[in-house]
C-alpha positions as a Python dict, from the first residue, in 0.01 Angstrom:
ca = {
    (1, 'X'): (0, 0, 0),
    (2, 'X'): (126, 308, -99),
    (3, 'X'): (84, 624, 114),
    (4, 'X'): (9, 972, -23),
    (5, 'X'): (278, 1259, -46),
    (6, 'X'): (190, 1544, 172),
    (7, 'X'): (331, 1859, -9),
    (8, 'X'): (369, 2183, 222),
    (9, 'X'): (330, 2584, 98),
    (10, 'X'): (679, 2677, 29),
    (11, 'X'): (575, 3046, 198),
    (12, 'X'): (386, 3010, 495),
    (13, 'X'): (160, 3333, 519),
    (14, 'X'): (2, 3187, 836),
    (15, 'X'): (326, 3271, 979),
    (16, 'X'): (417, 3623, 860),
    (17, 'X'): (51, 3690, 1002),
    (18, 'X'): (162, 3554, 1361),
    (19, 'X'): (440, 3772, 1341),
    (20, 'X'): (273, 4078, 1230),
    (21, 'X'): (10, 4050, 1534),
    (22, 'X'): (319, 3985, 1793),
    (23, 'X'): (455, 4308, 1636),
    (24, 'X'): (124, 4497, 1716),
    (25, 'X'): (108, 4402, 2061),
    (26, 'X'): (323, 4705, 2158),
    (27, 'X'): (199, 4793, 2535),
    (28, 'X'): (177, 4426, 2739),
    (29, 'X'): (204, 4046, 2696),
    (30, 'X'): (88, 3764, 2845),
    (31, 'X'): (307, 3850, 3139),
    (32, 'X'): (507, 4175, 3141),
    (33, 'X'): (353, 4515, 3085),
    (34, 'X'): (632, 4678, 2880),
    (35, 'X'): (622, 4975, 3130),
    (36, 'X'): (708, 4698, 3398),
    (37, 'X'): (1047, 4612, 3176),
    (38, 'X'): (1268, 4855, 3379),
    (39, 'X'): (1197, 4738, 3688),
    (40, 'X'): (1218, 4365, 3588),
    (41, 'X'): (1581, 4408, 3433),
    (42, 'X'): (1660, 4651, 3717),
    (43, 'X'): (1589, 4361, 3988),
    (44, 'X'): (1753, 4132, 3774),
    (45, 'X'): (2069, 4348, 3817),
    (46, 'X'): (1976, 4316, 4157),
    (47, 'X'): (2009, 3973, 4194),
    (48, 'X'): (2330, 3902, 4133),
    (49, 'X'): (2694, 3998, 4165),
    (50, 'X'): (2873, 4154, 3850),
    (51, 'X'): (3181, 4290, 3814),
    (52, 'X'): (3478, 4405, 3511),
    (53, 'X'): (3841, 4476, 3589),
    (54, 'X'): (4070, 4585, 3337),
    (55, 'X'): (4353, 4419, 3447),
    (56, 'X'): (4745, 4388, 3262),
    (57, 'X'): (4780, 4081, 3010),
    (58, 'X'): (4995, 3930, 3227),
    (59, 'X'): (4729, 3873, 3457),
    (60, 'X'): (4492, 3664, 3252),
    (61, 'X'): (4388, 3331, 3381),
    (62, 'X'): (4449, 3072, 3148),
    (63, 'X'): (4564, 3306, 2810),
    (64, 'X'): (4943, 3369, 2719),
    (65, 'X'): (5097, 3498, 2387),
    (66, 'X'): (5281, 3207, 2203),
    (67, 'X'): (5477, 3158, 1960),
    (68, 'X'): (5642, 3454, 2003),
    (69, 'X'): (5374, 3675, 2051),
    (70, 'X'): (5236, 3521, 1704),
    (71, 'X'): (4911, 3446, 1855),
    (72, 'X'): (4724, 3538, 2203),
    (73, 'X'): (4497, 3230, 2304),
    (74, 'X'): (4346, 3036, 2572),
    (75, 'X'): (4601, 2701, 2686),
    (76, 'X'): (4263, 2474, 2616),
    (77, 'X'): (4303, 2527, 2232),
    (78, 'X'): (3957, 2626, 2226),
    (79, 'X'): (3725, 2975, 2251),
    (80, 'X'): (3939, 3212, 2014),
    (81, 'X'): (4303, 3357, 1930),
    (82, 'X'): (4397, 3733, 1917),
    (83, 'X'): (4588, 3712, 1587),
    (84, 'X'): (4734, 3946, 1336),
    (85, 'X'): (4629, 3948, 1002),
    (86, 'X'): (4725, 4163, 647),
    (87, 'X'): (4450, 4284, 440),
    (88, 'X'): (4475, 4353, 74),
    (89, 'X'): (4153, 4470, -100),
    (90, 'X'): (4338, 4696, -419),
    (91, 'X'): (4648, 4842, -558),
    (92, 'X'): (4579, 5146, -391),
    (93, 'X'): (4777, 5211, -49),
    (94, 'X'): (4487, 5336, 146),
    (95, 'X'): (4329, 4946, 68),
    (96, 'X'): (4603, 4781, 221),
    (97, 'X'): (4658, 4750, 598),
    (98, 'X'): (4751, 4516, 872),
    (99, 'X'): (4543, 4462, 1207),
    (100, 'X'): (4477, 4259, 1465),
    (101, 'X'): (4187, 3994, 1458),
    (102, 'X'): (3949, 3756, 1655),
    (103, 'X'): (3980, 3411, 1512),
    (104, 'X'): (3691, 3203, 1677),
    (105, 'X'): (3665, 2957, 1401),
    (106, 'X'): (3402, 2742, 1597),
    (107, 'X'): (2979, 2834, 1504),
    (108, 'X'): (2773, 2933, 1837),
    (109, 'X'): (2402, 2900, 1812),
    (110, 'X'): (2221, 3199, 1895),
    (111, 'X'): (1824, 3117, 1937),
    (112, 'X'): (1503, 3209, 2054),
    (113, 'X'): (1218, 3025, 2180),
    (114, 'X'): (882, 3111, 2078),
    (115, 'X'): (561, 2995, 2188),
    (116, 'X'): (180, 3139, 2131),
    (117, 'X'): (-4, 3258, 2467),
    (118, 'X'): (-375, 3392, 2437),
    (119, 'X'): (-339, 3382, 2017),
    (120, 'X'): (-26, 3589, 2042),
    (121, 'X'): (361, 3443, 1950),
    (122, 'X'): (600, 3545, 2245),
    (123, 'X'): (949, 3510, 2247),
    (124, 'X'): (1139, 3429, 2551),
    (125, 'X'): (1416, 3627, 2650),
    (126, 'X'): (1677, 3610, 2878),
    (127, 'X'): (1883, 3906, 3121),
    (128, 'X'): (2210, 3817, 3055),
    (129, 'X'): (2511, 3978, 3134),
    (130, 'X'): (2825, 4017, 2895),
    (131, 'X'): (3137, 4180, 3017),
    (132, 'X'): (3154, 4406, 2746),
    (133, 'X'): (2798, 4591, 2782),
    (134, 'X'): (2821, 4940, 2888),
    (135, 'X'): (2602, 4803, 3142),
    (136, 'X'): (2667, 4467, 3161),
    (137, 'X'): (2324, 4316, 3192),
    (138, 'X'): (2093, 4356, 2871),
    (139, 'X'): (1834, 4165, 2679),
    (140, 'X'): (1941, 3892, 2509),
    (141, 'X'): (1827, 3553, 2305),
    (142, 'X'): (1694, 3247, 2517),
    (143, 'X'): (2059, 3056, 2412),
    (144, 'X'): (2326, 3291, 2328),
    (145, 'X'): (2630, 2976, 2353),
    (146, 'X'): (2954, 2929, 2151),
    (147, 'X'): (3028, 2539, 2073),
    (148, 'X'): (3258, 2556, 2376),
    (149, 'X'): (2974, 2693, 2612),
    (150, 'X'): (2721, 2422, 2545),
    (151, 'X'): (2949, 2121, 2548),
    (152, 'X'): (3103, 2291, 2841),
    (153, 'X'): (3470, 2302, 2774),
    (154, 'X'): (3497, 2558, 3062),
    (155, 'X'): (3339, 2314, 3283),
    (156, 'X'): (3053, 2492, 3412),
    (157, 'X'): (2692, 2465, 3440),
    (158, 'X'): (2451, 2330, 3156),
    (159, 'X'): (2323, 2652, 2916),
    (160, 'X'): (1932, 2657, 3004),
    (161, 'X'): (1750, 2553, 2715),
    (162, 'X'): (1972, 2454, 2501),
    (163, 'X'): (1805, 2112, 2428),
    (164, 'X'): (1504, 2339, 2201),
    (165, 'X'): (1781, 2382, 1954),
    (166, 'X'): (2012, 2102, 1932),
    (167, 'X'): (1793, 1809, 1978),
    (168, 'X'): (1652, 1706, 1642),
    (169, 'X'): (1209, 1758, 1629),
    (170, 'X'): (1177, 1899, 1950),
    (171, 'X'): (1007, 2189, 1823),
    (172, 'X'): (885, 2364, 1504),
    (173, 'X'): (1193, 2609, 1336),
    (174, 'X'): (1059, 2939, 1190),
    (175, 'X'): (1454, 3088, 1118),
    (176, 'X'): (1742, 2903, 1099),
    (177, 'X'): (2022, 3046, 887),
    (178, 'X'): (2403, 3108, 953),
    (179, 'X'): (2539, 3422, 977),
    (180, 'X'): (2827, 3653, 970),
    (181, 'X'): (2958, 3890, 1268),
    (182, 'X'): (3144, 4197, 1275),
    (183, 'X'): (3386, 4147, 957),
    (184, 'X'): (3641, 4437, 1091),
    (185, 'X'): (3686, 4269, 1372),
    (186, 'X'): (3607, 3885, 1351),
    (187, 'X'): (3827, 3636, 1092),
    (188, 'X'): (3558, 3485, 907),
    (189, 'X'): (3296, 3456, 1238),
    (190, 'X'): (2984, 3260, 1168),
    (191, 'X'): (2695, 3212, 1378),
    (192, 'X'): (2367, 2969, 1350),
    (193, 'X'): (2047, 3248, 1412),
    (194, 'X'): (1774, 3023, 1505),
    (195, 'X'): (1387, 3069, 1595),
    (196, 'X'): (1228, 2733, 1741),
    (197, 'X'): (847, 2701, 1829),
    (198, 'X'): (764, 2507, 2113),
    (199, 'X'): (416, 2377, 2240),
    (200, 'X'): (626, 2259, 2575),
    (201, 'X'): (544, 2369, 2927),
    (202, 'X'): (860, 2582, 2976),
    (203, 'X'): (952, 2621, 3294),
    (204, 'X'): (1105, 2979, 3269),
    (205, 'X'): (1413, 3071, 3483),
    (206, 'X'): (1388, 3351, 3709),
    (207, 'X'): (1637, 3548, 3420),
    (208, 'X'): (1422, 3484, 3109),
    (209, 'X'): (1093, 3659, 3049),
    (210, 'X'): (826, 3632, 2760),
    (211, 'X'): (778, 3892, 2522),
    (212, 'X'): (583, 3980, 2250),
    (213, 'X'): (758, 4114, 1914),
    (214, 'X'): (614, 4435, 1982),
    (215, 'X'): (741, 4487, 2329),
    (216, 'X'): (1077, 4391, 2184),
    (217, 'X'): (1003, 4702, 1946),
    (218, 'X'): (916, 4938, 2173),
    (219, 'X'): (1253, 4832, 2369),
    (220, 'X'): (1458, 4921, 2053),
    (221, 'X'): (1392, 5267, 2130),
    (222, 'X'): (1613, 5264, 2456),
    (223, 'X'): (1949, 5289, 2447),
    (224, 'X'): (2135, 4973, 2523),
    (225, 'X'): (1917, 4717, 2654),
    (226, 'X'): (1814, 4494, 2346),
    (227, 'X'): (2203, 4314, 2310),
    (228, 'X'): (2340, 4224, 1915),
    (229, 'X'): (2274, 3899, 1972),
    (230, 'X'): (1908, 3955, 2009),
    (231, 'X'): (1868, 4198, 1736),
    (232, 'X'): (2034, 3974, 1464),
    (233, 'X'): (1808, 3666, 1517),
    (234, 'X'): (1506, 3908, 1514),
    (235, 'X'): (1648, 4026, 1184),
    (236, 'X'): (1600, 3688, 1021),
    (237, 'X'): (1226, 3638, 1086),
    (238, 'X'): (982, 3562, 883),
    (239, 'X'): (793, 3850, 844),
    (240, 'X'): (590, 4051, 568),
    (241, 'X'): (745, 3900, 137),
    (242, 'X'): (908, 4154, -110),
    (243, 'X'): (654, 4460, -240),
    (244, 'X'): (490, 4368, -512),
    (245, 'X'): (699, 4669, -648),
    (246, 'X'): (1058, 4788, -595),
    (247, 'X'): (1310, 5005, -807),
    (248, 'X'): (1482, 4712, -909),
    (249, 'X'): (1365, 4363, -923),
    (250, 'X'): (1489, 4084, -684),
    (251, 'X'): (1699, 3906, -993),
    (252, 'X'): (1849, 4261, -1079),
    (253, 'X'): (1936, 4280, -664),
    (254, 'X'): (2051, 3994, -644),
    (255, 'X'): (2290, 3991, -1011),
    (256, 'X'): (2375, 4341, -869),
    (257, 'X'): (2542, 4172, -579),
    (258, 'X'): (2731, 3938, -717),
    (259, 'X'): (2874, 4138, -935),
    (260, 'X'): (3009, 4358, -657),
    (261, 'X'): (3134, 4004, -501),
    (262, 'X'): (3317, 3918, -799),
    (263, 'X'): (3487, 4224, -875),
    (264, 'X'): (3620, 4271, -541),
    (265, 'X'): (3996, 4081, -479),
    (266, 'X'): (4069, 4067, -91),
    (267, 'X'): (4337, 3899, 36),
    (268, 'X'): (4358, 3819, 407),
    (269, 'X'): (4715, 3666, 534),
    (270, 'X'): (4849, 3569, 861),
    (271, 'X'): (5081, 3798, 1083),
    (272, 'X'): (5273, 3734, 1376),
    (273, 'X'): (5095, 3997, 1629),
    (274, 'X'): (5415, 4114, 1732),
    (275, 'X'): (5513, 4245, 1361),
    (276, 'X'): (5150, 4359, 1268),
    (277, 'X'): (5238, 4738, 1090),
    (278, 'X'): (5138, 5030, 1287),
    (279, 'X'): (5039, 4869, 1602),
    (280, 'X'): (5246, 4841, 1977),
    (281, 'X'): (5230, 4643, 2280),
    (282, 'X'): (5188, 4778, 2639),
    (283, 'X'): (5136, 4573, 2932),
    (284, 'X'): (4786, 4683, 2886),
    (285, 'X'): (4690, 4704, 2533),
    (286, 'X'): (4806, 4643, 2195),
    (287, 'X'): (4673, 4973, 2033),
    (288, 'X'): (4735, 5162, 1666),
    (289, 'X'): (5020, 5397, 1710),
    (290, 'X'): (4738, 5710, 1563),
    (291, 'X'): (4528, 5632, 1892),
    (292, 'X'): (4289, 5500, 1603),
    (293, 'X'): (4018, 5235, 1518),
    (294, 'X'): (4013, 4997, 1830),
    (295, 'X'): (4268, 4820, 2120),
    (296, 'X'): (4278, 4475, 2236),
    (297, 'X'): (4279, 4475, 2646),
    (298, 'X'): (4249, 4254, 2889),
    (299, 'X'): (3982, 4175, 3172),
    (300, 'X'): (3845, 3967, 3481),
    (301, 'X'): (3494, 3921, 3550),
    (302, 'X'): (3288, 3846, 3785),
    (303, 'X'): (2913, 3753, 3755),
    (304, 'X'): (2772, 3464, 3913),
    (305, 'X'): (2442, 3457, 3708),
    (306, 'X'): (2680, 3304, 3423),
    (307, 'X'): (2782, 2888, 3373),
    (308, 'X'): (3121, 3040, 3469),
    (309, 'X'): (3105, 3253, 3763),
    (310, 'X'): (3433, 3422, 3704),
    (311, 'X'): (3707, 3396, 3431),
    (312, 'X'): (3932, 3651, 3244),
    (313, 'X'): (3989, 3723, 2877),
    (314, 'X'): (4066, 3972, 2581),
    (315, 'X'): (3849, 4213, 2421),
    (316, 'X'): (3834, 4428, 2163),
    (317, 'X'): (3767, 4784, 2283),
    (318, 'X'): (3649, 5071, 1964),
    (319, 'X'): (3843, 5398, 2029),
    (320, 'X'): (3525, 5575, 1978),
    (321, 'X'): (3157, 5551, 1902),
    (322, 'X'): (3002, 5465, 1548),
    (323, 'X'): (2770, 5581, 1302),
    (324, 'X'): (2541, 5346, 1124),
    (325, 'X'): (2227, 5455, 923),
    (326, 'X'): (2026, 5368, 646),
    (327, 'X'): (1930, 5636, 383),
    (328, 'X'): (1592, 5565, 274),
    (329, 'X'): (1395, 5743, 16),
    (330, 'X'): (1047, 5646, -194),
    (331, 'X'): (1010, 5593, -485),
    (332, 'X'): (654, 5584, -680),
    (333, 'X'): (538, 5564, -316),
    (334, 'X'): (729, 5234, -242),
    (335, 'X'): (990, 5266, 50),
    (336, 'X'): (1350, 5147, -19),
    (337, 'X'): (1668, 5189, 170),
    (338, 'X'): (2030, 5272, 48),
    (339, 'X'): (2259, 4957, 107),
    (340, 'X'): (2606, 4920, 24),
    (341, 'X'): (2847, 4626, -78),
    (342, 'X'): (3069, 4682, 198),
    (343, 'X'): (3400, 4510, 232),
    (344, 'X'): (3529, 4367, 549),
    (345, 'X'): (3860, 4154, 602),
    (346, 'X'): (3710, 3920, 834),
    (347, 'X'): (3399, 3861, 608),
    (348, 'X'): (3411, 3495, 407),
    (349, 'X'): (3315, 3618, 80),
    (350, 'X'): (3467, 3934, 8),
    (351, 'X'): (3141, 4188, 110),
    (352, 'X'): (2822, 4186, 251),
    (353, 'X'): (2542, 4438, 238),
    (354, 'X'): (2571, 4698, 473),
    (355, 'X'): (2390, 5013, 543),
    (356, 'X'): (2427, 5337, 332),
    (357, 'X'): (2702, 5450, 642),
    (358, 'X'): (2889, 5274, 889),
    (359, 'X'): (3178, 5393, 1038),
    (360, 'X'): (3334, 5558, 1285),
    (361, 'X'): (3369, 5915, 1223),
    (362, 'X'): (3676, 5964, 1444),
    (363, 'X'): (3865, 5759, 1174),
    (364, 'X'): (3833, 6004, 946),
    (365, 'X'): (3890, 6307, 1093),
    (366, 'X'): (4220, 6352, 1011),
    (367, 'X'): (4125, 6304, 592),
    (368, 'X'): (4109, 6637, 420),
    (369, 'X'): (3788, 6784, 215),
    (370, 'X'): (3655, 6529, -45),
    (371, 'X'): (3814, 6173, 128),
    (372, 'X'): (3544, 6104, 385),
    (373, 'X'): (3306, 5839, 285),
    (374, 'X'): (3008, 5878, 134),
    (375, 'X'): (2693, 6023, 315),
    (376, 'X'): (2837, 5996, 640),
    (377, 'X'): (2842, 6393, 615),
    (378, 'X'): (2440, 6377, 501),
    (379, 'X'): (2384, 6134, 833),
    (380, 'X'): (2597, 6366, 1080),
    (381, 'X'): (2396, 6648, 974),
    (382, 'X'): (2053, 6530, 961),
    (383, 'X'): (1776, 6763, 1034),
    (384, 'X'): (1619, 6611, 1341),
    (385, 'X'): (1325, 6630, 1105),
    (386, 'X'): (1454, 6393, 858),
    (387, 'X'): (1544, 6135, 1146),
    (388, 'X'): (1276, 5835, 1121),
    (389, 'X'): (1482, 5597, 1388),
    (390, 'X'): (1779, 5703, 1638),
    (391, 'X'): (1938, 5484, 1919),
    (392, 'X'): (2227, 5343, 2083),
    (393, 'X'): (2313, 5005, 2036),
    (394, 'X'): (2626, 4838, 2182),
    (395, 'X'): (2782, 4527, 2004),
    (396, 'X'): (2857, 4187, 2094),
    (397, 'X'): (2934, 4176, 2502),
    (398, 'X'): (3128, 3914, 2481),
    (399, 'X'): (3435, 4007, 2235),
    (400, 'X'): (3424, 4382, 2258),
    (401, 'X'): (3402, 4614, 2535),
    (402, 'X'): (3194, 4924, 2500),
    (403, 'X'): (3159, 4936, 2115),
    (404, 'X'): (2832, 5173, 2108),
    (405, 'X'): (2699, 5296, 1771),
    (406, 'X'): (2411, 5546, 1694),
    (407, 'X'): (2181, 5343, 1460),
    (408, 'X'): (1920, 5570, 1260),
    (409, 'X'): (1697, 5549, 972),
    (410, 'X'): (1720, 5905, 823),
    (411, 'X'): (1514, 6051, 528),
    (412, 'X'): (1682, 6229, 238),
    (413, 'X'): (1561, 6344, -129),
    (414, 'X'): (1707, 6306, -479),
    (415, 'X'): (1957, 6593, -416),
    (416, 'X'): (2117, 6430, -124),
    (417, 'X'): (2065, 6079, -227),
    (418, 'X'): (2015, 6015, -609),
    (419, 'X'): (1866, 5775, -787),
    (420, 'X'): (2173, 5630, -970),
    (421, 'X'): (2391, 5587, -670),
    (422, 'X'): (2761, 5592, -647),
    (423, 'X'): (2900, 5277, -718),
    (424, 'X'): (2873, 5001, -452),
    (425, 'X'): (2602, 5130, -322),
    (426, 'X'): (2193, 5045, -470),
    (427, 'X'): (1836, 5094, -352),
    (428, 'X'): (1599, 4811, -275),
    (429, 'X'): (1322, 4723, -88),
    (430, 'X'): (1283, 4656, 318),
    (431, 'X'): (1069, 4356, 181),
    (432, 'X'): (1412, 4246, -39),
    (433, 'X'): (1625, 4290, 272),
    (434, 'X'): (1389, 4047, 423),
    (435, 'X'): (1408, 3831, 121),
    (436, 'X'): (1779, 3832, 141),
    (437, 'X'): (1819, 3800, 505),
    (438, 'X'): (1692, 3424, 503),
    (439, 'X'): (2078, 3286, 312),
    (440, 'X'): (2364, 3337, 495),
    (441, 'X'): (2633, 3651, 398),
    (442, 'X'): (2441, 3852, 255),
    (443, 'X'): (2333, 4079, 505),
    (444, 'X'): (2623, 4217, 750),
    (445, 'X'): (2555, 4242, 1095),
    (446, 'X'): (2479, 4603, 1129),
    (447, 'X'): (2253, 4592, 871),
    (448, 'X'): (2056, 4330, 1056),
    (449, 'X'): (2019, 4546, 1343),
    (450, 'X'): (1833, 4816, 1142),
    (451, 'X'): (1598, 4520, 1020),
    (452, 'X'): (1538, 4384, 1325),
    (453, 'X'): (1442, 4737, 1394),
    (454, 'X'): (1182, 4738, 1127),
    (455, 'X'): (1081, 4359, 1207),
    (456, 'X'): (978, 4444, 1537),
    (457, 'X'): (771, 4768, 1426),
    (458, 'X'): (995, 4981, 1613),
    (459, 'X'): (950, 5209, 1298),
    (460, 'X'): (740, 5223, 1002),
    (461, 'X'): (883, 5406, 705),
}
C-alpha cells in the first residue's frame, strides 16, 4: 500500500501573520507590561553579583601569547586567538593595511524560543550579562552559547535551554540560517540564528521573560538594553514577502550583488601579532600607534548569574563611538533603503550588504575635504526632522568592550541621495532585505540590526 505525499506551501503566510500580530502588541504580553520592563531588568541586576576589571595581560587566567607573541589564546586550544592578520583589498595604499583579529573559528548558536499565549507568539528572553555591555546586563536571546559553552569546555553549568535547539524535532523552526559577525573585527565569524516554536510547558528561569515582538520594538527605542545577539536573530524572521513593487527587481538585486562580489579581490594573510604594521604592545593594550580604530585589552569578570562565575579574557575595545544609518527614500510611493556592498577583512566572501554609512567618524577626521566616505556627512547632519529611527546600540558583550553605535533610519531626497547611486552602493526594498536576510552573507551584521528594527515595528517608514 502506498501512502500519499503530503506537499507543504513553500511560503507560509500563516506565519508572517503571527508575526505581524506579535509586532502589534506594543503595550503588554501575556506576562510583562512593557512599562514593567525597567523594573524587571533593574531587579535582575539586583540579583546578582557583576563585576569588570581591566587588568594587565599578564594577569589573565588561562591566556598567554605564544609563539612569540604570534598568537594570544586560551592554553585549552579552544574559545578564540587574538591574531594578526594583512588585508589587501586593491592596488591602492589606502586598501592595504595590517590589524589585529578575533579568530573564533568554531559556530555558536544563537536562538530564541517562541511559543503562542492567548493567540499571540511570544518570544522568551533572557537578562544576561556580557562583560563588554556598557552596562553589563541587557536583553538577550533564550541561548546565546559558543560550541565551547554548550558542550562545556569551561566546565561549568549546563546553558538553560539549550536542548530546544540542538535536539533534532523537539520543536517547530521558523529561522534558521548562519550568519556573519562583525567582519572588521572577527576572521571569518559565523553564527547559527535560530527561531524554534515550542508547544512545551517551559519552565522559565527567574532570568528569562516572555515577550511579544512588539514589546521587543518598543525596547529598541532605549538605548542599550536589546544586546546584538538579540537583534540579529530578530532580523531573520519571517515577516511581511518583497513589495509587489521595488526600483529594481529581486533578480536585478541579487545579479547586482554578485557582481560587486566578484569584482572585489581581498586577500587576508596571517601575521605574527608582534610584527602587525602600525600597532604596539603595552602591558595593557596592543593599540594603533594614531590612537585610532580599536585596542585589544584585557579583563576579569565576575558575575555569578553566568555557567562560569568568574574567568578573564581579551576584548576588543572601539576607540570611539560609530555611526550606522540607512538612507531611505520612496520611490513611486514604495519605501526602499540605500545599502552598500561593503567590504570587510574578516567577512568569508569578500562583502556583505551593509547600510548606506557605517563607520566611525573619528577615523576620518584627520582626511582632508573630499576623502570622507560617502553620506556619512548627510547622516551627521541630519535635520532632526529627517530622522525616522535614532538609538544606541552596543555590540557583541562578549568580544568587545563598549563598542556603542548610533543606529538611525534618516530621510533624504534626490539631491542628497540620487537615484543612480555611487558605485557600490543600490536601492531596494525593506521587503528584499527580508528576502535576502533568510541565506547566509548577505546581510552584514549592522545591517541586521536596522531590520530587526523594522521587524519588530519599532519604525514604520
Amino acid at each position: 500500500m502506498s501512502t500519499a505525499t503530503v506537499l507543504r506551501p513553500r511560503v507560509d503566510d500563516r506565519l508572517t501573520a503571527r508575526f505581524a500580530r506579535s509586532a502589534a502588541a506594543t503595550r503588554t504580553g501575556a506576562f510583562l507590561p512593557t512599562h514593567s520592563f525597567t523594573e524587571w531588568l533593574a531587579r535582575r541586576a539586583r540579583a546578582h553579583r557583576f563585576r569588570v576589571d581591566r587588568i594587565p595581560f599578564a594577569e589573565l587566567d588561562g591566556w598567554s601569547f605564544r609563539d612569540d607573541f604570534g598568537v594570544l589564546g586560551h592554553h585549552s586550544g579552544r574559545f578564540f586567538t587574538v591574531e594578526g592578520v594583512s588585508v589587501t583589498t586593491g592596488p591602492d595604499p589606502l586598501l592595504h593595511w595590517q590589524q589585529p583579529i578575533i579568530n573564533q573559528p568554531e559556530v555558536g548558536i544563537l536562538g530564541i524560543l517562541a511559543k503562542e499565549f492567548d493567540g499571540v507568539l511570544h518570544f522568551l528572553m533572557q537578562a544576561k550579562m556580557e562583560p563588554g555591555n556598557p552596562n553589563l546586563l541587557q536583553l538577550s536571546p533564550t541561548v546565546q552559547a559558543t560550541r565551547s559553552n554548550y558542550t562545556k569546555v569551561h566546565r561549568g553549568s549546563d546553558v538553560k535551554y539549550i536542548d530546544h535547539f540542538v535536539e533534532p524535532g523537539r520543536g517547530r523552526v521558523l529561522a534558521d540560517v548562519m550568519q556573519s559577525e562583525h567582519g572588521a573585527w572577527f576572521l571569518r565569524k559565523s553564527n547559527r540564528n535560530m527561531i524554534v516554536e515550542t508547544d512545551e510547558d517551559v519552565p522559565v528561569d527567574e532570568d528569562f521573560c516572555w515577550l511579544t515582538l512588539g514589546q521587543i520594538g518598543e525596547l529598541l527605542h532605549r538605548d542599550n538594553v536589546v544586546n546584538m545577539d538579540a537583534r540579529t536573530v530578530l532580523a531573520c524572521a519571517p515577516t511581511e514577502p518583497a513589495e509587489r513593487e521595488a526600483l529594481h527587481s529581486d533578480t536585478e538585486v541579487r545579479s547586482w550583488f554578485t557582481a560587486e562580489r566578484s569584482r572585489h579581490d581581498v586577500r587576508v594573510d596571517p601575521v605574527p601579532l608582534a610584527r602587525v604594521t602600525d600597532w604596539v604592545r603595552t602591558p595593557t593594550t596592543i593599540e594603533h600607534v594614531a590612537q585610532r580604530y580599536f585596542r585589544v585589552v584585557a579583563v576579569s569578570v565576575q558575575a555569578d548569574s553566568r555557567e562560569v562565575t568568574a574567568w578573564s579574557q581579551p576584548l576588543i575595545e572601539p576607540c570611539a563611538e560609530g555611526v550606522i544609518a540607512f538612507v531611505t527614500r520612496r520611490f513611486a510611493g514604495v519605501p526602499h533603503v540605500l545599502v552598500h556592498a561593503r567590504v570587510e577583512g574578516g567577512f568569508l566572501d569578500t562583502v556583505e550588504l551593509a547600510p548606506t554609512v557605517q563607520y566611525t567618524p573619528e577615523n576620518y577626521a584627520h582626511r582632508g575635504a573630499g576623502r570622507r566616505p560617502p553620506f556619512l556627512d548627510l547622516v551627521l547632519d541630519a535635520d532632526p526632522a529627517d530622522i525616522r529611527y535614532e538609538a544606541i546600540h552596543s555590540e557583541e558583550g562578549g568580544r568587545f568592550l563598549n563598542a556603542e553605535s548610533r543606529y538611525l533610519f534618516v530621510t533624504a531626497d534626490a539631491d542628497q541621495a540620487p537615484d543612480e547611486p555611487p558605485p557600490g552602493y543600490r536601492w531596494v526594498t525593506p521587503g528584499q532585505l527580508n528576502s535576502l536576510v533568510r541565506h547566509g552573507h548577505y546581510l552584514n551584521v549592522q545591517a541586521r540590526t536596522l531590520l530587526a528594527v523594522l521587524n519588530c515595528g519599532a519604525v514604520r517608514l
